[in-house]
Amino acid sequence: MIEARGLTKRYGDVVAVDDVSFQIGKGEVVGFLGPNGAGKTTTMRMLTGFVPPTDGTAVIAGHDIFTDPIAARRAIGYLPETPPLYPEMTVESYVAYVAKINDVARGKRKPAVARALERCGLADVRRRVIGTLSKGYRQRVGLAQAIVHVPPVLILDEPTVGLDPIQVREIRQLISDLASPEQGESQHTVVLSTHILPEVEAICRRVILVNEGRKVIDKPLSELTAGGMTLDEVFVREIMKEAPAEQAAS
Ligand SMILES: Nc1ncnc2c1ncn2[C@@H]1O[C@H](COP(=O)(O)OP(=O)(O)O)[C@@H](O)[C@H]1O
Ligand SMILES: [Mg+2]
């Protein structure tokens, strides 16, 4: 469903993403893990067509991001690191607007919006102005706009950052629900970036760990922790392995 082939992004001398390849099948829920600056956001922005790779390409639901960019983009629901919410719009009108720009047919927009709001627990606040909502609810709006066109692939960039513990639990539950199919719907493929390890343990079944732009681990979560190590220990070990000795000692 998602295939990254040697994705590389350079900004001047900085190699933000360095020859990253992976394949993610239908219905998989993958944690894209790494410390700050590892290249998670840049990789997601390449997959979603927001920045062009310097090298490599990606294929989303069979559509190459270079040769078939519109279809590739349409197959993705994307929650960016900072979602472009319009604070003066109501929840419903904003999600309807996103449905329109994602080419949901006019006659199908109303039910699509209602369904997205329902799935994200927003039905009761649909007439509220986004700017008056709590951060947790604004993040729900971000998820609703990502799923309104029923994309087969969901790409979520640090979906719980900045939320309080209750909101974090609610958003994690919501993502788990979105990852499991509703009746009559096919399963979403979900990639979620985070540097919060319990988040991965709560939601994901597979882990891709990146560090300094490179993929360093790509394994089922169960296999990573099978040796008795916690994900936390695995993470620290892999990251420190890459650090120069003097840096690791300081
Ligand atoms: N637009 C940009 N211009 C220059 N450098 C960038 C840009 N975007 C990201 N970077 C650099 O690329 C690296 C990876 O960043 P990013 O993908 O945001 O990492 P992460 O999301 O894992 O924290 C960092 O060193 C960051 O400073
Ligand atoms: Mg990031």
PDB file of C-alpha atoms in Angstrom, residues 4-22 32 37-44 46 52-57 208-217 242:
ATOM      1  CA  ALA A   4       9.273   3.988  -0.278  1.00  0.00           C
ATOM      2  CA  ARG A   5      12.158   3.432  -2.679  1.00  0.00           C
ATOM      3  CA  GLY A   6      15.408   5.046  -1.661  1.00  0.00           C
ATOM      4  CA  LEU A   7      13.751   8.230  -0.453  1.00  0.00           C
ATOM      5  CA  THR A   8      16.361  10.922   0.069  1.00  0.00           C
ATOM      6  CA  LYS A   9      16.048  14.602   0.930  1.00  0.00           C
ATOM      7  CA  ARG A  10      18.944  17.027   1.155  1.00  0.00           C
ATOM      8  CA  TYR A  11      18.718  20.613   2.349  1.00  0.00           C
ATOM      9  CA  GLY A  12      22.061  22.071   1.331  1.00  0.00           C
ATOM     10  CA  ASP A  13      24.601  20.082   3.324  1.00  0.00           C
ATOM     11  CA  VAL A  14      21.991  18.569   5.608  1.00  0.00           C
ATOM     12  CA  VAL A  15      20.818  15.103   4.632  1.00  0.00           C
ATOM     13  CA  ALA A  16      17.397  15.077   6.289  1.00  0.00           C
ATOM     14  CA  VAL A  17      16.445  11.663   4.868  1.00  0.00           C
ATOM     15  CA  ASP A  18      19.062   9.263   3.551  1.00  0.00           C
ATOM     16  CA  ASP A  19      18.077   6.422   1.203  1.00  0.00           C
ATOM     17  CA  VAL A  20      15.052   5.175   3.141  1.00  0.00           C
ATOM     18  CA  SER A  21      13.110   2.225   1.720  1.00  0.00           C
ATOM     19  CA  PHE A  22      10.228   0.251   3.161  1.00  0.00           C
ATOM     20  CA  PHE A  32       7.510   5.609  12.552  1.00  0.00           C
ATOM     21  CA  GLY A  37      15.463  15.695  13.831  1.00  0.00           C
ATOM     22  CA  ALA A  38      15.627  12.055  12.662  1.00  0.00           C
ATOM     23  CA  GLY A  39      13.760  12.806   9.434  1.00  0.00           C
ATOM     24  CA  LYS A  40      10.248  11.590  10.278  1.00  0.00           C
ATOM     25  CA  THR A  41       8.383  14.712   9.168  1.00  0.00           C
ATOM     26  CA  THR A  42      10.469  15.075   6.024  1.00  0.00           C
ATOM     27  CA  THR A  43       9.759  11.449   5.046  1.00  0.00           C
ATOM     28  CA  MET A  44       6.030  11.955   5.601  1.00  0.00           C
ATOM     29  CA  MET A  46       7.670  13.311   0.706  1.00  0.00           C
ATOM     30  CA  PRO A  52       9.764  16.498  -3.647  1.00  0.00           C
ATOM     31  CA  PRO A  53      12.465  13.929  -2.858  1.00  0.00           C
ATOM     32  CA  THR A  54      16.015  14.786  -3.923  1.00  0.00           C
ATOM     33  CA  ASP A  55      16.341  11.118  -4.838  1.00  0.00           C
ATOM     34  CA  GLY A  56      14.147   8.046  -4.825  1.00  0.00           C
ATOM     35  CA  THR A  57      10.405   7.834  -5.065  1.00  0.00           C
ATOM     36  CA  ILE A 208      10.309   1.539  11.713  1.00  0.00           C
ATOM     37  CA  LEU A 209      13.038   3.379  13.603  1.00  0.00           C
ATOM     38  CA  VAL A 210      14.932   6.182  11.903  1.00  0.00           C
ATOM     39  CA  ASN A 211      17.967   8.023  13.204  1.00  0.00           C
ATOM     40  CA  GLU A 212      19.912  10.792  11.471  1.00  0.00           C
ATOM     41  CA  GLY A 213      17.903  10.275   8.311  1.00  0.00           C
ATOM     42  CA  ARG A 214      18.546   6.536   8.030  1.00  0.00           C
ATOM     43  CA  LYS A 215      16.338   3.567   8.714  1.00  0.00           C
ATOM     44  CA  VAL A 216      17.929   1.526  11.498  1.00  0.00           C
ATOM     45  CA  ILE A 217      15.162  -0.906  12.495  1.00  0.00           C
ATOM     46  CA  GLU A 242      25.079   5.627  16.180  1.00  0.00           C
TER      47      GLU A 242
END
